[in-house]
Short mmCIF file of N, CA and C in Angstrom, two decimals:
data_model
loop_
_atom_site.label_atom_id
_atom_site.label_comp_id
_atom_site.label_asym_id
_atom_site.label_seq_id
_atom_site.Cartn_x
_atom_site.Cartn_y
_atom_site.Cartn_z
N ASP A 293 101.90 122.30 71.78
CA ASP A 293 103.07 123.15 71.93
C ASP A 293 103.05 123.91 73.25
N LEU A 294 101.88 124.50 73.56
CA LEU A 294 101.77 125.25 74.80
C LEU A 294 102.05 124.35 75.99
N HIS A 295 101.45 123.15 75.98
CA HIS A 295 101.67 122.23 77.09
C HIS A 295 103.13 121.85 77.20
N ASP A 296 103.75 121.55 76.06
CA ASP A 296 105.16 121.15 76.09
C ASP A 296 106.03 122.27 76.63
N THR A 297 105.81 123.49 76.16
CA THR A 297 106.64 124.61 76.59
C THR A 297 106.43 124.93 78.06
N VAL A 298 105.16 125.12 78.46
CA VAL A 298 104.87 125.47 79.84
C VAL A 298 105.24 124.31 80.76
N GLY A 299 104.85 123.10 80.38
CA GLY A 299 105.14 121.93 81.21
C GLY A 299 106.63 121.74 81.43
N HIS A 300 107.43 121.92 80.37
CA HIS A 300 108.87 121.77 80.49
C HIS A 300 109.45 122.82 81.43
N GLN A 301 109.06 124.07 81.24
CA GLN A 301 109.60 125.14 82.08
C GLN A 301 109.20 124.96 83.54
N LEU A 302 107.96 124.54 83.79
CA LEU A 302 107.52 124.32 85.17
C LEU A 302 108.27 123.15 85.79
N ALA A 303 108.54 122.12 85.00
CA ALA A 303 109.32 120.99 85.52
C ALA A 303 110.73 121.43 85.89
N VAL A 304 111.33 122.29 85.08
CA VAL A 304 112.67 122.81 85.38
C VAL A 304 112.65 123.64 86.66
N VAL A 305 111.63 124.50 86.79
CA VAL A 305 111.52 125.31 88.01
C VAL A 305 111.37 124.41 89.23
N SER A 306 110.54 123.39 89.11
CA SER A 306 110.34 122.46 90.23
C SER A 306 111.63 121.75 90.61
N MET A 307 112.43 121.36 89.59
CA MET A 307 113.72 120.70 89.88
C MET A 307 114.67 121.64 90.60
N HIS A 308 114.71 122.91 90.17
CA HIS A 308 115.58 123.89 90.84
C HIS A 308 115.13 124.13 92.28
N LEU A 309 113.84 124.17 92.50
CA LEU A 309 113.34 124.35 93.86
C LEU A 309 113.74 123.16 94.73
N GLY A 310 113.63 121.94 94.16
CA GLY A 310 114.04 120.75 94.90
C GLY A 310 115.51 120.75 95.20
N ALA A 311 116.34 121.17 94.22
CA ALA A 311 117.79 121.24 94.44
C ALA A 311 118.12 122.27 95.51
N ALA A 312 117.45 123.41 95.48
CA ALA A 312 117.70 124.44 96.49
C ALA A 312 117.34 123.92 97.88
N GLU A 313 116.28 123.15 97.96
CA GLU A 313 115.87 122.57 99.23
C GLU A 313 116.93 121.61 99.76
N VAL A 314 117.50 120.80 98.86
CA VAL A 314 118.53 119.85 99.26
C VAL A 314 119.79 120.56 99.76
N HIS A 315 120.10 121.72 99.16
CA HIS A 315 121.32 122.45 99.52
C HIS A 315 121.20 123.25 100.80
N LEU A 316 120.01 123.30 101.36
CA LEU A 316 119.85 124.05 102.60
C LEU A 316 120.54 123.32 103.75
N GLY A 317 121.12 124.10 104.61
CA GLY A 317 121.78 123.52 105.78
C GLY A 317 120.79 123.26 106.90
N PRO A 318 121.27 122.67 107.96
CA PRO A 318 120.40 122.42 109.12
C PRO A 318 119.93 123.75 109.72
N GLY A 319 118.73 123.74 110.27
CA GLY A 319 118.21 124.92 110.94
C GLY A 319 117.57 125.93 110.01
N GLU A 320 117.43 125.62 108.74
CA GLU A 320 116.82 126.57 107.80
C GLU A 320 115.41 126.08 107.44
N ASP A 321 114.64 125.83 108.49
CA ASP A 321 113.30 125.27 108.31
C ASP A 321 112.35 126.24 107.61
N ALA A 322 112.49 127.54 107.88
CA ALA A 322 111.60 128.52 107.25
C ALA A 322 111.83 128.55 105.73
N ALA A 323 113.09 128.55 105.33
CA ALA A 323 113.40 128.55 103.90
C ALA A 323 112.94 127.24 103.25
N ARG A 324 113.13 126.14 103.98
CA ARG A 324 112.70 124.83 103.47
C ARG A 324 111.18 124.82 103.26
N ALA A 325 110.43 125.39 104.20
CA ALA A 325 108.97 125.45 104.08
C ALA A 325 108.56 126.33 102.91
N ASP A 326 109.28 127.45 102.71
CA ASP A 326 108.97 128.32 101.58
C ASP A 326 109.19 127.61 100.25
N LEU A 327 110.29 126.87 100.15
CA LEU A 327 110.58 126.14 98.91
C LEU A 327 109.54 125.04 98.67
N ALA A 328 109.15 124.36 99.73
CA ALA A 328 108.13 123.32 99.59
C ALA A 328 106.81 123.94 99.12
N GLY A 329 106.47 125.11 99.65
CA GLY A 329 105.26 125.80 99.22
C GLY A 329 105.33 126.21 97.76
N ALA A 330 106.51 126.65 97.33
CA ALA A 330 106.68 127.04 95.93
C ALA A 330 106.52 125.82 95.03
N ARG A 331 107.03 124.68 95.45
CA ARG A 331 106.89 123.47 94.63
C ARG A 331 105.43 123.05 94.51
N VAL A 332 104.66 123.21 95.60
CA VAL A 332 103.23 122.91 95.54
C VAL A 332 102.55 123.86 94.56
N GLY A 333 102.95 125.14 94.58
CA GLY A 333 102.39 126.11 93.65
C GLY A 333 102.68 125.75 92.21
N VAL A 334 103.90 125.31 91.93
CA VAL A 334 104.27 124.91 90.57
C VAL A 334 103.41 123.73 90.12
N LYS A 335 103.21 122.76 91.00
CA LYS A 335 102.38 121.60 90.64
C LYS A 335 100.94 122.02 90.38
N THR A 336 100.45 122.97 91.17
CA THR A 336 99.08 123.46 90.97
C THR A 336 98.94 124.15 89.62
N VAL A 337 99.90 125.01 89.28
CA VAL A 337 99.85 125.70 88.00
C VAL A 337 99.91 124.70 86.84
N LEU A 338 100.76 123.71 86.95
CA LEU A 338 100.85 122.70 85.89
C LEU A 338 99.53 121.95 85.75
N GLY A 339 98.92 121.59 86.88
CA GLY A 339 97.63 120.89 86.84
C GLY A 339 96.54 121.75 86.21
N GLU A 340 96.50 123.05 86.58
CA GLU A 340 95.51 123.96 86.00
C GLU A 340 95.73 124.13 84.49
N THR A 341 97.01 124.20 84.09
CA THR A 341 97.32 124.33 82.66
C THR A 341 96.84 123.10 81.91
N GLN A 342 97.05 121.93 82.48
CA GLN A 342 96.59 120.70 81.83
C GLN A 342 95.08 120.66 81.71
N ARG A 343 94.37 121.12 82.76
CA ARG A 343 92.91 121.14 82.70
C ARG A 343 92.42 122.14 81.65
N LEU A 344 93.07 123.30 81.59
CA LEU A 344 92.69 124.32 80.60
C LEU A 344 92.90 123.79 79.18
N LEU A 345 94.02 123.15 78.95
CA LEU A 345 94.30 122.61 77.62
C LEU A 345 93.34 121.49 77.26
N ALA A 346 92.91 120.71 78.25
CA ALA A 346 91.93 119.66 77.98
C ALA A 346 90.61 120.27 77.53
N LEU A 347 90.24 121.43 78.11
CA LEU A 347 89.02 122.11 77.69
C LEU A 347 89.14 122.65 76.28
N LEU A 348 90.34 123.09 75.91
CA LEU A 348 90.54 123.67 74.59
C LEU A 348 90.59 122.61 73.49
N ARG A 349 90.94 121.40 73.86
CA ARG A 349 90.99 120.33 72.87
C ARG A 349 89.58 119.89 72.53
N THR A 350 89.32 119.71 71.26
CA THR A 350 88.01 119.23 70.82
C THR A 350 88.21 118.12 69.82
N ASP A 351 87.15 117.40 69.59
CA ASP A 351 87.16 116.35 68.58
C ASP A 351 87.37 117.00 67.21
N PRO A 352 88.29 116.46 66.37
CA PRO A 352 88.50 117.04 65.05
C PRO A 352 87.22 117.14 64.23
N GLU A 353 86.29 116.20 64.42
CA GLU A 353 85.04 116.26 63.68
C GLU A 353 84.23 117.48 64.13
N ASP A 354 84.28 117.80 65.43
CA ASP A 354 83.58 118.99 65.92
C ASP A 354 84.18 120.23 65.31
N ASP A 355 85.52 120.27 65.18
CA ASP A 355 86.18 121.42 64.58
C ASP A 355 85.70 121.64 63.15
N ALA A 356 85.49 120.55 62.44
CA ALA A 356 85.07 120.67 61.05
C ALA A 356 83.67 121.26 60.95
N LEU A 357 82.84 121.04 61.98
CA LEU A 357 81.47 121.54 61.95
C LEU A 357 81.36 122.98 62.44
N ALA A 358 82.26 123.40 63.31
CA ALA A 358 82.18 124.73 63.90
C ALA A 358 82.74 125.77 62.93
N PRO A 359 81.98 126.87 62.73
CA PRO A 359 82.52 127.90 61.84
C PRO A 359 83.69 128.61 62.51
N PRO A 360 84.69 128.99 61.74
CA PRO A 360 85.81 129.72 62.34
C PRO A 360 85.34 131.10 62.78
N PRO A 361 86.00 131.70 63.76
CA PRO A 361 85.58 133.03 64.18
C PRO A 361 85.87 134.06 63.09
N ALA A 362 84.84 134.52 62.43
CA ALA A 362 84.97 135.51 61.36
C ALA A 362 83.66 136.26 61.24
N TYR A 363 83.73 137.48 60.80
CA TYR A 363 82.53 138.31 60.66
C TYR A 363 81.48 137.61 59.79
N GLU A 364 81.93 136.95 58.74
CA GLU A 364 81.02 136.30 57.80
C GLU A 364 80.20 135.19 58.45
N HIS A 365 80.61 134.72 59.63
CA HIS A 365 79.91 133.62 60.30
C HIS A 365 79.04 134.10 61.46
N LEU A 366 78.84 135.41 61.57
CA LEU A 366 77.98 135.92 62.64
C LEU A 366 76.55 135.38 62.54
N GLY A 367 76.05 135.24 61.33
CA GLY A 367 74.70 134.71 61.16
C GLY A 367 74.56 133.31 61.73
N ASP A 368 75.58 132.47 61.49
CA ASP A 368 75.57 131.11 62.04
C ASP A 368 75.65 131.14 63.56
N LEU A 369 76.47 132.06 64.09
CA LEU A 369 76.61 132.18 65.54
C LEU A 369 75.27 132.57 66.17
N VAL A 370 74.61 133.57 65.58
CA VAL A 370 73.30 134.01 66.08
C VAL A 370 72.32 132.85 66.03
N ALA A 371 72.32 132.11 64.93
CA ALA A 371 71.40 130.97 64.79
C ALA A 371 71.64 129.93 65.87
N SER A 372 72.89 129.73 66.28
CA SER A 372 73.18 128.74 67.33
C SER A 372 72.57 129.18 68.66
N TYR A 373 72.58 130.48 68.94
CA TYR A 373 71.95 130.97 70.18
C TYR A 373 70.43 130.89 70.08
N GLN A 374 69.89 131.20 68.93
CA GLN A 374 68.45 131.10 68.75
C GLN A 374 68.00 129.64 68.91
N HIS A 375 68.79 128.73 68.38
CA HIS A 375 68.48 127.31 68.52
C HIS A 375 68.52 126.88 69.99
N ALA A 376 69.39 127.53 70.78
CA ALA A 376 69.51 127.22 72.20
C ALA A 376 68.43 127.92 73.03
N GLY A 377 67.57 128.71 72.39
CA GLY A 377 66.45 129.30 73.10
C GLY A 377 66.53 130.79 73.36
N LEU A 378 67.59 131.46 72.94
CA LEU A 378 67.70 132.91 73.14
C LEU A 378 67.10 133.62 71.92
N SER A 379 66.15 134.48 72.15
CA SER A 379 65.59 135.27 71.06
C SER A 379 66.58 136.39 70.73
N VAL A 380 67.06 136.42 69.49
CA VAL A 380 68.03 137.43 69.07
C VAL A 380 67.49 138.16 67.85
N ASP A 381 67.32 139.47 67.99
CA ASP A 381 66.94 140.33 66.86
C ASP A 381 68.25 140.83 66.26
N ALA A 382 68.67 140.23 65.15
CA ALA A 382 69.98 140.55 64.56
C ALA A 382 69.80 141.35 63.29
N ARG A 383 70.49 142.47 63.24
CA ARG A 383 70.53 143.30 62.03
C ARG A 383 72.00 143.41 61.64
N LEU A 384 72.40 142.52 60.75
CA LEU A 384 73.81 142.41 60.37
C LEU A 384 74.06 143.06 59.02
N ALA A 385 74.97 144.02 59.02
CA ALA A 385 75.39 144.62 57.75
C ALA A 385 76.26 143.62 57.01
N PRO A 386 76.29 143.66 55.69
CA PRO A 386 77.19 142.78 54.95
C PRO A 386 78.64 143.03 55.37
N ALA A 387 79.47 142.02 55.20
CA ALA A 387 80.89 142.17 55.55
C ALA A 387 81.48 143.34 54.78
N PRO A 388 82.07 144.30 55.50
CA PRO A 388 82.63 145.47 54.80
C PRO A 388 83.84 145.10 53.96
N THR A 389 84.02 145.80 52.87
CA THR A 389 85.19 145.62 52.02
C THR A 389 86.43 146.05 52.79
N GLY A 390 87.48 145.25 52.72
CA GLY A 390 88.74 145.60 53.38
C GLY A 390 88.77 145.27 54.86
N LEU A 391 87.81 144.46 55.35
CA LEU A 391 87.79 144.10 56.77
C LEU A 391 88.96 143.17 57.09
N ASP A 392 89.80 143.60 58.01
CA ASP A 392 90.95 142.79 58.43
C ASP A 392 90.44 141.51 59.10
N PRO A 393 91.01 140.33 58.79
CA PRO A 393 90.55 139.09 59.41
C PRO A 393 90.62 139.11 60.94
N GLU A 394 91.62 139.78 61.48
CA GLU A 394 91.73 139.87 62.94
C GLU A 394 90.55 140.65 63.52
N VAL A 395 90.13 141.69 62.83
CA VAL A 395 88.97 142.46 63.27
C VAL A 395 87.72 141.60 63.19
N GLY A 396 87.57 140.85 62.09
CA GLY A 396 86.42 139.97 61.94
C GLY A 396 86.35 138.92 63.04
N ALA A 397 87.51 138.35 63.39
CA ALA A 397 87.56 137.35 64.46
C ALA A 397 87.22 137.98 65.80
N ALA A 398 87.74 139.18 66.05
CA ALA A 398 87.47 139.86 67.31
C ALA A 398 85.98 140.21 67.42
N ALA A 399 85.40 140.67 66.32
CA ALA A 399 83.97 140.99 66.32
C ALA A 399 83.15 139.74 66.65
N TYR A 400 83.50 138.64 66.04
CA TYR A 400 82.80 137.37 66.29
C TYR A 400 82.86 137.01 67.77
N ARG A 401 84.06 137.09 68.35
CA ARG A 401 84.23 136.72 69.76
C ARG A 401 83.49 137.67 70.70
N VAL A 402 83.43 138.95 70.36
CA VAL A 402 82.69 139.91 71.19
C VAL A 402 81.20 139.55 71.17
N VAL A 403 80.67 139.29 69.98
CA VAL A 403 79.26 138.91 69.88
C VAL A 403 79.01 137.62 70.65
N GLU A 404 79.91 136.67 70.52
CA GLU A 404 79.77 135.39 71.22
C GLU A 404 79.70 135.59 72.73
N GLU A 405 80.61 136.38 73.27
CA GLU A 405 80.63 136.63 74.72
C GLU A 405 79.39 137.41 75.15
N ALA A 406 79.02 138.44 74.38
CA ALA A 406 77.87 139.26 74.75
C ALA A 406 76.57 138.45 74.73
N LEU A 407 76.41 137.59 73.72
CA LEU A 407 75.20 136.76 73.67
C LEU A 407 75.20 135.70 74.76
N THR A 408 76.37 135.18 75.09
CA THR A 408 76.46 134.24 76.21
C THR A 408 76.02 134.91 77.50
N ASN A 409 76.50 136.14 77.72
CA ASN A 409 76.10 136.88 78.92
C ASN A 409 74.60 137.17 78.91
N ALA A 410 74.06 137.51 77.74
CA ALA A 410 72.63 137.77 77.64
C ALA A 410 71.82 136.52 77.97
N GLN A 411 72.32 135.37 77.52
CA GLN A 411 71.62 134.12 77.78
C GLN A 411 71.68 133.75 79.27
N ARG A 412 72.82 133.99 79.90
CA ARG A 412 73.00 133.62 81.30
C ARG A 412 72.34 134.60 82.27
N HIS A 413 72.48 135.89 81.97
CA HIS A 413 72.09 136.90 82.95
C HIS A 413 70.91 137.76 82.51
N GLY A 414 70.48 137.61 81.26
CA GLY A 414 69.44 138.48 80.74
C GLY A 414 68.04 138.06 81.13
N ALA A 415 67.12 138.98 80.87
CA ALA A 415 65.70 138.73 81.12
C ALA A 415 64.99 138.90 79.78
N GLY A 416 64.98 137.88 78.99
CA GLY A 416 64.37 137.98 77.66
C GLY A 416 65.42 137.87 76.58
N GLY A 417 65.12 138.45 75.44
CA GLY A 417 65.99 138.32 74.28
C GLY A 417 67.10 139.35 74.25
N ALA A 418 67.78 139.38 73.11
CA ALA A 418 68.89 140.31 72.89
C ALA A 418 68.76 140.89 71.49
N SER A 419 69.38 142.04 71.30
CA SER A 419 69.45 142.61 69.96
C SER A 419 70.92 142.77 69.58
N LEU A 420 71.19 142.57 68.32
CA LEU A 420 72.55 142.71 67.77
C LEU A 420 72.46 143.55 66.51
N THR A 421 73.28 144.59 66.47
CA THR A 421 73.34 145.44 65.28
C THR A 421 74.79 145.61 64.88
N THR A 422 75.08 145.45 63.59
CA THR A 422 76.41 145.78 63.07
C THR A 422 76.22 146.76 61.93
N GLU A 423 77.15 147.70 61.83
CA GLU A 423 77.10 148.69 60.74
C GLU A 423 78.50 149.22 60.48
N THR A 424 78.68 149.75 59.30
CA THR A 424 79.94 150.39 58.94
C THR A 424 79.69 151.89 58.93
N VAL A 425 80.49 152.60 59.73
CA VAL A 425 80.34 154.05 59.85
C VAL A 425 81.71 154.69 59.73
N GLY A 426 81.93 155.47 58.69
CA GLY A 426 83.18 156.21 58.54
C GLY A 426 84.43 155.36 58.62
N GLY A 427 84.47 154.24 57.92
CA GLY A 427 85.65 153.39 57.92
C GLY A 427 85.82 152.57 59.19
N ARG A 428 84.75 152.45 59.96
CA ARG A 428 84.80 151.67 61.20
C ARG A 428 83.64 150.68 61.24
N LEU A 429 83.91 149.54 61.84
CA LEU A 429 82.86 148.55 62.08
C LEU A 429 82.35 148.79 63.50
N VAL A 430 81.05 148.99 63.62
CA VAL A 430 80.43 149.24 64.92
C VAL A 430 79.44 148.11 65.19
N LEU A 431 79.60 147.45 66.34
CA LEU A 431 78.64 146.42 66.70
C LEU A 431 78.11 146.71 68.09
N THR A 432 76.81 146.48 68.25
CA THR A 432 76.14 146.74 69.51
C THR A 432 75.26 145.55 69.87
N VAL A 433 75.40 145.09 71.11
CA VAL A 433 74.55 144.02 71.63
C VAL A 433 73.87 144.58 72.88
N GLU A 434 72.55 144.45 72.94
CA GLU A 434 71.78 144.91 74.09
C GLU A 434 70.84 143.82 74.56
N ASN A 435 70.62 143.78 75.87
CA ASN A 435 69.63 142.87 76.42
C ASN A 435 69.13 143.41 77.76
N PRO A 436 67.84 143.17 78.07
CA PRO A 436 67.35 143.54 79.40
C PRO A 436 67.96 142.61 80.44
N THR A 437 68.12 143.12 81.65
CA THR A 437 68.71 142.30 82.71
C THR A 437 67.67 142.02 83.79
N ARG A 438 67.91 140.95 84.52
CA ARG A 438 67.08 140.66 85.68
C ARG A 438 67.42 141.67 86.77
N ASP A 439 66.49 141.95 87.66
CA ASP A 439 66.71 142.95 88.71
C ASP A 439 67.98 142.67 89.50
N ALA A 440 68.20 141.41 89.84
CA ALA A 440 69.37 141.06 90.66
C ALA A 440 70.67 141.29 89.92
N ASP A 441 70.63 141.27 88.58
CA ASP A 441 71.86 141.41 87.79
C ASP A 441 72.07 142.82 87.25
N ALA A 442 71.15 143.73 87.52
CA ALA A 442 71.23 145.06 86.92
C ALA A 442 72.50 145.81 87.29
N ASP A 443 72.97 145.61 88.53
CA ASP A 443 74.18 146.31 88.98
C ASP A 443 75.35 145.36 89.18
N ALA A 444 75.31 144.20 88.53
CA ALA A 444 76.36 143.20 88.70
C ALA A 444 77.71 143.74 88.22
N GLN A 445 78.75 143.33 88.90
CA GLN A 445 80.10 143.75 88.53
C GLN A 445 80.59 142.92 87.34
N PRO A 446 81.36 143.54 86.44
CA PRO A 446 81.86 142.79 85.28
C PRO A 446 82.81 141.68 85.71
N GLY A 447 82.83 140.60 84.92
CA GLY A 447 83.70 139.46 85.22
C GLY A 447 84.86 139.37 84.25
N TYR A 448 85.51 138.21 84.23
CA TYR A 448 86.68 138.02 83.39
C TYR A 448 86.34 137.95 81.91
N GLY A 449 85.11 137.56 81.58
CA GLY A 449 84.71 137.53 80.18
C GLY A 449 84.80 138.91 79.56
N LEU A 450 84.41 139.93 80.33
CA LEU A 450 84.49 141.30 79.83
C LEU A 450 85.94 141.76 79.70
N VAL A 451 86.78 141.32 80.62
CA VAL A 451 88.20 141.66 80.53
C VAL A 451 88.78 141.07 79.25
N GLY A 452 88.45 139.81 78.97
CA GLY A 452 88.92 139.17 77.75
C GLY A 452 88.39 139.86 76.51
N MET A 453 87.12 140.28 76.56
CA MET A 453 86.55 141.01 75.42
C MET A 453 87.31 142.30 75.18
N ARG A 454 87.55 143.04 76.24
CA ARG A 454 88.26 144.33 76.14
C ARG A 454 89.65 144.13 75.54
N GLU A 455 90.36 143.09 76.00
CA GLU A 455 91.70 142.81 75.50
C GLU A 455 91.67 142.42 74.02
N ARG A 456 90.69 141.61 73.64
CA ARG A 456 90.59 141.18 72.24
C ARG A 456 90.29 142.36 71.33
N VAL A 457 89.38 143.23 71.76
CA VAL A 457 89.03 144.40 70.96
C VAL A 457 90.25 145.31 70.81
N ALA A 458 90.95 145.55 71.92
CA ALA A 458 92.14 146.41 71.88
C ALA A 458 93.21 145.83 70.97
N SER A 459 93.37 144.50 70.97
CA SER A 459 94.40 143.88 70.14
C SER A 459 94.11 144.06 68.65
N ALA A 460 92.84 144.30 68.31
CA ALA A 460 92.46 144.53 66.91
C ALA A 460 92.35 146.02 66.61
N GLY A 461 92.81 146.86 67.54
CA GLY A 461 92.82 148.30 67.32
C GLY A 461 91.52 149.01 67.61
N GLY A 462 90.60 148.33 68.29
CA GLY A 462 89.29 148.91 68.55
C GLY A 462 89.11 149.38 69.98
N SER A 463 87.89 149.80 70.27
CA SER A 463 87.53 150.22 71.63
C SER A 463 86.22 149.56 72.01
N LEU A 464 86.03 149.34 73.30
CA LEU A 464 84.84 148.66 73.80
C LEU A 464 84.23 149.48 74.92
N SER A 465 82.92 149.62 74.89
CA SER A 465 82.22 150.24 76.02
C SER A 465 81.15 149.28 76.50
N VAL A 466 81.00 149.20 77.81
CA VAL A 466 80.02 148.32 78.43
C VAL A 466 79.20 149.18 79.38
N GLU A 467 77.88 149.16 79.20
CA GLU A 467 76.98 149.95 80.03
C GLU A 467 76.02 149.01 80.74
N PRO A 468 76.31 148.71 82.03
CA PRO A 468 75.38 147.86 82.78
C PRO A 468 74.15 148.67 83.21
N GLY A 469 73.14 147.98 83.63
CA GLY A 469 71.91 148.62 84.07
C GLY A 469 70.73 147.75 83.71
N ARG A 470 69.54 148.33 83.68
CA ARG A 470 68.34 147.56 83.33
C ARG A 470 68.44 147.01 81.91
N THR A 471 69.10 147.78 81.04
CA THR A 471 69.45 147.29 79.71
C THR A 471 70.97 147.24 79.65
N TYR A 472 71.48 146.05 79.41
CA TYR A 472 72.93 145.85 79.36
C TYR A 472 73.37 146.08 77.92
N ARG A 473 74.34 146.98 77.74
CA ARG A 473 74.74 147.34 76.38
C ARG A 473 76.24 147.15 76.21
N VAL A 474 76.63 146.42 75.16
CA VAL A 474 78.03 146.23 74.79
C VAL A 474 78.19 146.84 73.40
N ARG A 475 79.17 147.74 73.27
CA ARG A 475 79.41 148.39 71.97
C ARG A 475 80.90 148.32 71.66
N ALA A 476 81.22 147.77 70.51
CA ALA A 476 82.62 147.68 70.07
C ALA A 476 82.76 148.44 68.76
N VAL A 477 83.85 149.18 68.65
CA VAL A 477 84.14 149.96 67.44
C VAL A 477 85.54 149.57 66.97
N PHE A 478 85.63 149.13 65.73
CA PHE A 478 86.90 148.68 65.15
C PHE A 478 87.23 149.47 63.89
N PRO A 479 88.51 149.83 63.68
CA PRO A 479 88.91 150.30 62.35
C PRO A 479 88.88 149.09 61.41
N LEU A 480 88.38 149.26 60.22
CA LEU A 480 88.24 148.12 59.30
C LEU A 480 89.57 147.45 59.02
N ALA A 481 90.64 148.23 58.97
CA ALA A 481 91.96 147.69 58.66
C ALA A 481 92.69 147.15 59.88
N GLY A 482 92.08 147.26 61.07
CA GLY A 482 92.71 146.77 62.28
C GLY A 482 93.86 147.66 62.72
N GLY A 483 94.79 147.09 63.46
CA GLY A 483 95.93 147.85 63.94
C GLY A 483 95.75 148.30 65.36
N GLN A 484 96.70 149.08 65.84
CA GLN A 484 96.67 149.55 67.22
C GLN A 484 95.72 150.73 67.34
N PRO A 485 95.06 150.87 68.53
CA PRO A 485 94.15 151.99 68.72
C PRO A 485 94.88 153.32 68.73
#
């Protein structure tokens, strides 16, 4: 659906740019060059969209094996990182009563991103703690960092994490340094912050 919608709209934009180019009179070379540049941009965006969608597509059999993003599957997620060689000390509280599925999915994705960062940039293992405090789900992921990464600037993964947490009504704090700490706090019922 995404490909069809975006692809169709980009094709329409490209056609309008081509028509505008045809309607230009003689001596309008600067405008013609601008339109040609815009058409190249449209083709680039369409190509990038197709590559992104190809990455998102998976074998249906793989989908059947992968646990859906949910709080209840955090144990399986941790086990997958441990199997890949990351030592994870996980202290997971049972799924709280009344946990909104959107919050559970957001918590899963935050842990996934934080453990991925720990595996890529960390120096040693990671710790993961989840707990319910005053009607809120609190999760914390910590890992030591390599000297070169101690003051590293946050990337797009952190931006995505922050957006996902906010969409579930929570807040996220990230503390870089010798110990990298990610802490997310969610209202159990979800909603806007």
